[in-house]
């Protein structure tokens, strides 16, 4: 699997920092942290301290790896440094900001307000961050051929291939190996490209050794010849080099060469990276299509792939959040068209192979990934469950029952208990929790009141509807409290099927 990994450096400046020093301006420093999961942040680096400045431009850049396929959450903290200790706990906090690395690289310059804490701005303070890819994106592109190479195989010619080495640290480092051309003394190898830094360290005068060998399947390749050059010489195309076999040169007086290698093309080109395009303003437009065909099952059934669990998620939503949270950083307006296919949709309730997920065909755009999630949920039925328990006995394990009710308080359900007979239902009254939140033995409180208990004997002589009115009285409030806690608004009703529609 290919991953977009490269090194970027961040340039940071601030404006209108608050002053913490008496009689002078602050001495700010910026610290960069990255979210490493589990609520933990790891420090990646710090800028220098700028003395007496409320609008600093930090000269020290901060470097980190960039991964396109993940959301890299960053936190910038600005501190007024008045001592020489590394601990920031005794320094004044001037404000902080959080964003993703994707937001930075997709902006020319990202400007964020500095906050002392959530909801409390650090005056008029702002932080400006820009990114630059640390990469020499030049490549050496070459096309090479050889003529009149020595025959090395007893029953054939030679199977030649080339190897290029650069000199460094007193050693020869392999930078490129060509393909093998079978049974050919006059081969032309495929055009190839090698990063300039890898090929010669970015220095056109670095010594280069080229070896031409005869391939053997057992790895005991036979040297045909070698020559020494540099990138500067290779660029003087067309240029020809004699392949010299050192032992033959020493032994044979009339030895001339073991063939010649001719460089037809050698040019240094710029190979653009993903970040070159993104930082150049390329927008990545995100479009979503969701499968509603019958193979997914009835969305109201727990067996369906579209069924929303009590926590409000399913595999479709999980996948949408996972991918969408990354891609949305690269789209400036955050408006994403979202479509469904394979569902019966209004007004004629025929199967549609393309419909706007928000049921607005003239404007299928959703505001951010959350907007797509909301539209998707609107397309599915909302469900709430009422459990009616009729019993003639009291609770025997109160603690375990309390645990179960507290856990269920996070689910879309209400529990109605009707005590039948003359048993002592005092423990049942405890579950009703009319005097305050129900708690487990460990102190965990129920998220909401979901239990309504009534003893039937109170309604023996009352009208039949009186029992129903009492036990169901709290269900509407309980339903609303659940959906409000989840942040889900009511779905807009869809038009009824047209008359005569099958």
PDB file of N, CA, C and O in Angstrom, residues 47-96:
ATOM      1  N   UNK A  47       9.780  26.929  18.880  1.00  0.00           N
ATOM      2  CA  UNK A  47      10.488  28.003  18.194  1.00  0.00           C
ATOM      3  C   UNK A  47      11.455  28.657  19.176  1.00  0.00           C
ATOM      4  O   UNK A  47      11.521  28.289  20.354  1.00  0.00           O
ATOM      5  N   UNK A  48      12.179  29.644  18.683  1.00  0.00           N
ATOM      6  CA  UNK A  48      13.000  30.449  19.589  1.00  0.00           C
ATOM      7  C   UNK A  48      12.103  31.434  20.351  1.00  0.00           C
ATOM      8  O   UNK A  48      10.945  31.643  19.978  1.00  0.00           O
ATOM      9  N   UNK A  49      12.637  32.038  21.394  1.00  0.00           N
ATOM     10  CA  UNK A  49      11.925  33.097  22.111  1.00  0.00           C
ATOM     11  C   UNK A  49      12.238  34.435  21.454  1.00  0.00           C
ATOM     12  O   UNK A  49      13.388  34.732  21.145  1.00  0.00           O
ATOM     13  N   UNK A  50      11.202  35.240  21.240  1.00  0.00           N
ATOM     14  CA  UNK A  50      11.379  36.583  20.675  1.00  0.00           C
ATOM     15  C   UNK A  50      11.126  37.593  21.789  1.00  0.00           C
ATOM     16  O   UNK A  50      10.048  37.610  22.397  1.00  0.00           O
ATOM     17  N   UNK A  51      12.097  38.410  22.060  1.00  0.00           N
ATOM     18  CA  UNK A  51      11.997  39.335  23.189  1.00  0.00           C
ATOM     19  C   UNK A  51      11.140  40.556  22.864  1.00  0.00           C
ATOM     20  O   UNK A  51      11.211  41.102  21.761  1.00  0.00           O
ATOM     21  N   UNK A  52      10.350  40.952  23.852  1.00  0.00           N
ATOM     22  CA  UNK A  52       9.581  42.204  23.808  1.00  0.00           C
ATOM     23  C   UNK A  52       8.855  42.402  22.481  1.00  0.00           C
ATOM     24  O   UNK A  52       9.069  43.374  21.761  1.00  0.00           O
ATOM     25  N   UNK A  53       7.970  41.456  22.157  1.00  0.00           N
ATOM     26  CA  UNK A  53       7.298  41.527  20.861  1.00  0.00           C
ATOM     27  C   UNK A  53       5.888  40.961  20.980  1.00  0.00           C
ATOM     28  O   UNK A  53       5.702  39.843  21.461  1.00  0.00           O
ATOM     29  N   UNK A  54       4.920  41.739  20.553  1.00  0.00           N
ATOM     30  CA  UNK A  54       3.532  41.275  20.585  1.00  0.00           C
ATOM     31  C   UNK A  54       3.071  40.742  19.233  1.00  0.00           C
ATOM     32  O   UNK A  54       1.970  40.204  19.130  1.00  0.00           O
ATOM     33  N   UNK A  55       3.904  40.907  18.198  1.00  0.00           N
ATOM     34  CA  UNK A  55       3.586  40.368  16.866  1.00  0.00           C
ATOM     35  C   UNK A  55       4.822  39.682  16.302  1.00  0.00           C
ATOM     36  O   UNK A  55       5.436  40.156  15.323  1.00  0.00           O
ATOM     37  N   UNK A  56       5.237  38.572  16.904  1.00  0.00           N
ATOM     38  CA  UNK A  56       6.504  37.940  16.500  1.00  0.00           C
ATOM     39  C   UNK A  56       6.405  37.156  15.202  1.00  0.00           C
ATOM     40  O   UNK A  56       5.364  36.582  14.866  1.00  0.00           O
ATOM     41  N   UNK A  57       7.507  37.141  14.476  1.00  0.00           N
ATOM     42  CA  UNK A  57       7.718  36.231  13.358  1.00  0.00           C
ATOM     43  C   UNK A  57       8.873  35.319  13.766  1.00  0.00           C
ATOM     44  O   UNK A  57      10.011  35.773  13.864  1.00  0.00           O
ATOM     45  N   UNK A  58       8.566  34.072  14.024  1.00  0.00           N
ATOM     46  CA  UNK A  58       9.577  33.144  14.505  1.00  0.00           C
ATOM     47  C   UNK A  58      10.443  32.666  13.340  1.00  0.00           C
ATOM     48  O   UNK A  58       9.923  32.239  12.301  1.00  0.00           O
ATOM     49  N   UNK A  59      11.755  32.750  13.510  1.00  0.00           N
ATOM     50  CA  UNK A  59      12.660  32.340  12.422  1.00  0.00           C
ATOM     51  C   UNK A  59      12.879  30.837  12.406  1.00  0.00           C
ATOM     52  O   UNK A  59      13.161  30.256  11.354  1.00  0.00           O
ATOM     53  N   UNK A  60      12.752  30.193  13.554  1.00  0.00           N
ATOM     54  CA  UNK A  60      12.943  28.744  13.609  1.00  0.00           C
ATOM     55  C   UNK A  60      11.673  28.041  13.141  1.00  0.00           C
ATOM     56  O   UNK A  60      10.590  28.242  13.689  1.00  0.00           O
ATOM     57  N   UNK A  61      11.810  27.215  12.105  1.00  0.00           N
ATOM     58  CA  UNK A  61      10.665  26.451  11.616  1.00  0.00           C
ATOM     59  C   UNK A  61      10.559  25.139  12.385  1.00  0.00           C
ATOM     60  O   UNK A  61      11.537  24.651  12.954  1.00  0.00           O
ATOM     61  N   UNK A  62       9.372  24.559  12.381  1.00  0.00           N
ATOM     62  CA  UNK A  62       9.117  23.302  13.069  1.00  0.00           C
ATOM     63  C   UNK A  62       8.793  22.227  12.035  1.00  0.00           C
ATOM     64  O   UNK A  62       7.967  22.459  11.145  1.00  0.00           O
ATOM     65  N   UNK A  63       9.447  21.081  12.151  1.00  0.00           N
ATOM     66  CA  UNK A  63       9.328  20.041  11.139  1.00  0.00           C
ATOM     67  C   UNK A  63       8.544  18.847  11.669  1.00  0.00           C
ATOM     68  O   UNK A  63       8.634  18.490  12.840  1.00  0.00           O
ATOM     69  N   UNK A  64       7.778  18.220  10.763  1.00  0.00           N
ATOM     70  CA  UNK A  64       7.068  16.997  11.094  1.00  0.00           C
ATOM     71  C   UNK A  64       6.715  16.249   9.820  1.00  0.00           C
ATOM     72  O   UNK A  64       6.708  16.829   8.725  1.00  0.00           O
ATOM     73  N   UNK A  65       6.426  14.962   9.949  1.00  0.00           N
ATOM     74  CA  UNK A  65       6.039  14.147   8.808  1.00  0.00           C
ATOM     75  C   UNK A  65       4.589  14.423   8.447  1.00  0.00           C
ATOM     76  O   UNK A  65       3.743  14.634   9.318  1.00  0.00           O
ATOM     77  N   UNK A  66       4.314  14.412   7.148  1.00  0.00           N
ATOM     78  CA  UNK A  66       2.959  14.620   6.656  1.00  0.00           C
ATOM     79  C   UNK A  66       2.429  13.312   6.089  1.00  0.00           C
ATOM     80  O   UNK A  66       3.085  12.649   5.285  1.00  0.00           O
ATOM     81  N   UNK A  67       1.234  12.904   6.553  1.00  0.00           N
ATOM     82  CA  UNK A  67       0.569  11.702   6.060  1.00  0.00           C
ATOM     83  C   UNK A  67      -0.815  12.107   5.563  1.00  0.00           C
ATOM     84  O   UNK A  67      -1.667  12.498   6.359  1.00  0.00           O
ATOM     85  N   UNK A  68      -1.051  11.989   4.271  1.00  0.00           N
ATOM     86  CA  UNK A  68      -2.342  12.397   3.715  1.00  0.00           C
ATOM     87  C   UNK A  68      -3.491  11.572   4.275  1.00  0.00           C
ATOM     88  O   UNK A  68      -4.584  12.076   4.521  1.00  0.00           O
ATOM     89  N   UNK A  69      -3.249  10.275   4.504  1.00  0.00           N
ATOM     90  CA  UNK A  69      -4.343   9.357   4.799  1.00  0.00           C
ATOM     91  C   UNK A  69      -4.816   9.387   6.246  1.00  0.00           C
ATOM     92  O   UNK A  69      -5.713   8.632   6.632  1.00  0.00           O
ATOM     93  N   UNK A  70      -4.250  10.246   7.078  1.00  0.00           N
ATOM     94  CA  UNK A  70      -4.690  10.345   8.467  1.00  0.00           C
ATOM     95  C   UNK A  70      -4.951  11.807   8.828  1.00  0.00           C
ATOM     96  O   UNK A  70      -4.419  12.730   8.203  1.00  0.00           O
ATOM     97  N   UNK A  71      -5.788  12.000   9.845  1.00  0.00           N
ATOM     98  CA  UNK A  71      -6.021  13.338  10.395  1.00  0.00           C
ATOM     99  C   UNK A  71      -4.961  13.578  11.458  1.00  0.00           C
ATOM    100  O   UNK A  71      -4.949  12.919  12.498  1.00  0.00           O
ATOM    101  N   UNK A  72      -4.061  14.507  11.196  1.00  0.00           N
ATOM    102  CA  UNK A  72      -2.985  14.822  12.143  1.00  0.00           C
ATOM    103  C   UNK A  72      -3.364  16.092  12.905  1.00  0.00           C
ATOM    104  O   UNK A  72      -3.195  17.206  12.417  1.00  0.00           O
ATOM    105  N   UNK A  73      -3.884  15.902  14.111  1.00  0.00           N
ATOM    106  CA  UNK A  73      -4.338  17.032  14.918  1.00  0.00           C
ATOM    107  C   UNK A  73      -3.141  17.691  15.598  1.00  0.00           C
ATOM    108  O   UNK A  73      -2.338  17.020  16.236  1.00  0.00           O
ATOM    109  N   UNK A  74      -3.060  18.997  15.447  1.00  0.00           N
ATOM    110  CA  UNK A  74      -1.949  19.763  16.012  1.00  0.00           C
ATOM    111  C   UNK A  74      -2.472  20.794  16.997  1.00  0.00           C
ATOM    112  O   UNK A  74      -3.593  21.296  16.871  1.00  0.00           O
ATOM    113  N   UNK A  75      -1.623  21.113  17.957  1.00  0.00           N
ATOM    114  CA  UNK A  75      -1.948  22.159  18.936  1.00  0.00           C
ATOM    115  C   UNK A  75      -0.751  23.102  19.039  1.00  0.00           C
ATOM    116  O   UNK A  75       0.380  22.659  19.236  1.00  0.00           O
ATOM    117  N   UNK A  76      -1.010  24.393  18.878  1.00  0.00           N
ATOM    118  CA  UNK A  76       0.013  25.421  19.019  1.00  0.00           C
ATOM    119  C   UNK A  76      -0.221  26.168  20.325  1.00  0.00           C
ATOM    120  O   UNK A  76      -1.341  26.608  20.608  1.00  0.00           O
ATOM    121  N   UNK A  77       0.823  26.301  21.126  1.00  0.00           N
ATOM    122  CA  UNK A  77       0.726  27.048  22.378  1.00  0.00           C
ATOM    123  C   UNK A  77       1.745  28.172  22.399  1.00  0.00           C
ATOM    124  O   UNK A  77       2.921  27.959  22.084  1.00  0.00           O
ATOM    125  N   UNK A  78       1.307  29.356  22.746  1.00  0.00           N
ATOM    126  CA  UNK A  78       2.189  30.519  22.822  1.00  0.00           C
ATOM    127  C   UNK A  78       2.399  30.868  24.305  1.00  0.00           C
ATOM    128  O   UNK A  78       1.428  31.018  25.055  1.00  0.00           O
ATOM    129  N   UNK A  79       3.675  30.966  24.696  1.00  0.00           N
ATOM    130  CA  UNK A  79       4.004  31.214  26.099  1.00  0.00           C
ATOM    131  C   UNK A  79       4.931  32.424  26.218  1.00  0.00           C
ATOM    132  O   UNK A  79       5.784  32.665  25.349  1.00  0.00           O
ATOM    133  N   UNK A  80       4.765  33.145  27.294  1.00  0.00           N
ATOM    134  CA  UNK A  80       5.655  34.257  27.634  1.00  0.00           C
ATOM    135  C   UNK A  80       6.771  33.682  28.507  1.00  0.00           C
ATOM    136  O   UNK A  80       6.534  33.261  29.643  1.00  0.00           O
ATOM    137  N   UNK A  81       7.994  33.640  27.968  1.00  0.00           N
ATOM    138  CA  UNK A  81       9.108  32.980  28.641  1.00  0.00           C
ATOM    139  C   UNK A  81       9.919  34.015  29.430  1.00  0.00           C
ATOM    140  O   UNK A  81      10.487  34.945  28.852  1.00  0.00           O
ATOM    141  N   UNK A  82       9.980  33.809  30.746  1.00  0.00           N
ATOM    142  CA  UNK A  82      10.721  34.729  31.608  1.00  0.00           C
ATOM    143  C   UNK A  82      11.818  34.034  32.394  1.00  0.00           C
ATOM    144  O   UNK A  82      12.358  34.606  33.345  1.00  0.00           O
ATOM    145  N   UNK A  83      12.142  32.786  32.050  1.00  0.00           N
ATOM    146  CA  UNK A  83      13.218  32.080  32.751  1.00  0.00           C
ATOM    147  C   UNK A  83      13.889  31.119  31.781  1.00  0.00           C
ATOM    148  O   UNK A  83      13.511  31.032  30.610  1.00  0.00           O
ATOM    149  N   UNK A  84      14.888  30.392  32.247  1.00  0.00           N
ATOM    150  CA  UNK A  84      15.671  29.519  31.386  1.00  0.00           C
ATOM    151  C   UNK A  84      15.270  28.047  31.504  1.00  0.00           C
ATOM    152  O   UNK A  84      15.889  27.190  30.878  1.00  0.00           O
ATOM    153  N   UNK A  85      14.230  27.740  32.287  1.00  0.00           N
ATOM    154  CA  UNK A  85      13.821  26.351  32.441  1.00  0.00           C
ATOM    155  C   UNK A  85      13.009  25.895  31.226  1.00  0.00           C
ATOM    156  O   UNK A  85      12.340  26.702  30.571  1.00  0.00           O
ATOM    157  N   UNK A  86      13.060  24.598  30.949  1.00  0.00           N
ATOM    158  CA  UNK A  86      12.293  24.037  29.836  1.00  0.00           C
ATOM    159  C   UNK A  86      10.830  23.813  30.201  1.00  0.00           C
ATOM    160  O   UNK A  86       9.980  23.719  29.320  1.00  0.00           O
ATOM    161  N   UNK A  87      10.558  23.735  31.474  1.00  0.00           N
ATOM    162  CA  UNK A  87       9.191  23.503  31.933  1.00  0.00           C
ATOM    163  C   UNK A  87       8.341  24.737  31.659  1.00  0.00           C
ATOM    164  O   UNK A  87       8.689  25.851  32.068  1.00  0.00           O
ATOM    165  N   UNK A  88       7.239  24.532  30.953  1.00  0.00           N
ATOM    166  CA  UNK A  88       6.365  25.656  30.615  1.00  0.00           C
ATOM    167  C   UNK A  88       5.332  25.934  31.696  1.00  0.00           C
ATOM    168  O   UNK A  88       4.563  26.886  31.589  1.00  0.00           O
ATOM    169  N   UNK A  89       5.301  25.096  32.729  1.00  0.00           N
ATOM    170  CA  UNK A  89       4.303  25.256  33.769  1.00  0.00           C
ATOM    171  C   UNK A  89       4.429  26.551  34.547  1.00  0.00           C
ATOM    172  O   UNK A  89       3.439  27.032  35.117  1.00  0.00           O
ATOM    173  N   UNK A  90       5.640  27.136  34.581  1.00  0.00           N
ATOM    174  CA  UNK A  90       5.822  28.388  35.324  1.00  0.00           C
ATOM    175  C   UNK A  90       5.886  29.594  34.392  1.00  0.00           C
ATOM    176  O   UNK A  90       6.313  30.679  34.797  1.00  0.00           O
ATOM    177  N   UNK A  91       5.466  29.416  33.132  1.00  0.00           N
ATOM    178  CA  UNK A  91       5.442  30.520  32.177  1.00  0.00           C
ATOM    179  C   UNK A  91       3.990  30.916  31.887  1.00  0.00           C
ATOM    180  O   UNK A  91       3.075  30.090  31.951  1.00  0.00           O
ATOM    181  N   UNK A  92       3.788  32.180  31.553  1.00  0.00           N
ATOM    182  CA  UNK A  92       2.435  32.666  31.283  1.00  0.00           C
ATOM    183  C   UNK A  92       1.962  32.167  29.920  1.00  0.00           C
ATOM    184  O   UNK A  92       2.668  32.277  28.913  1.00  0.00           O
ATOM    185  N   UNK A  93       0.745  31.658  29.889  1.00  0.00           N
ATOM    186  CA  UNK A  93       0.121  31.160  28.651  1.00  0.00           C
ATOM    187  C   UNK A  93      -0.542  32.325  27.932  1.00  0.00           C
ATOM    188  O   UNK A  93      -1.408  33.008  28.492  1.00  0.00           O
ATOM    189  N   UNK A  94      -0.130  32.565  26.700  1.00  0.00           N
ATOM    190  CA  UNK A  94      -0.658  33.701  25.930  1.00  0.00           C
ATOM    191  C   UNK A  94      -1.775  33.304  24.977  1.00  0.00           C
ATOM    192  O   UNK A  94      -2.390  34.161  24.342  1.00  0.00           O
ATOM    193  N   UNK A  95      -2.029  32.005  24.862  1.00  0.00           N
ATOM    194  CA  UNK A  95      -3.094  31.545  23.978  1.00  0.00           C
ATOM    195  C   UNK A  95      -2.667  30.340  23.172  1.00  0.00           C
ATOM    196  O   UNK A  95      -1.473  30.061  23.007  1.00  0.00           O
ATOM    197  N   UNK A  96      -3.647  29.614  22.678  1.00  0.00           N
ATOM    198  CA  UNK A  96      -3.364  28.426  21.877  1.00  0.00           C
ATOM    199  C   UNK A  96      -4.391  28.259  20.774  1.00  0.00           C
ATOM    200  O   UNK A  96      -5.425  28.934  20.740  1.00  0.00           O
TER     201      UNK A  96
END
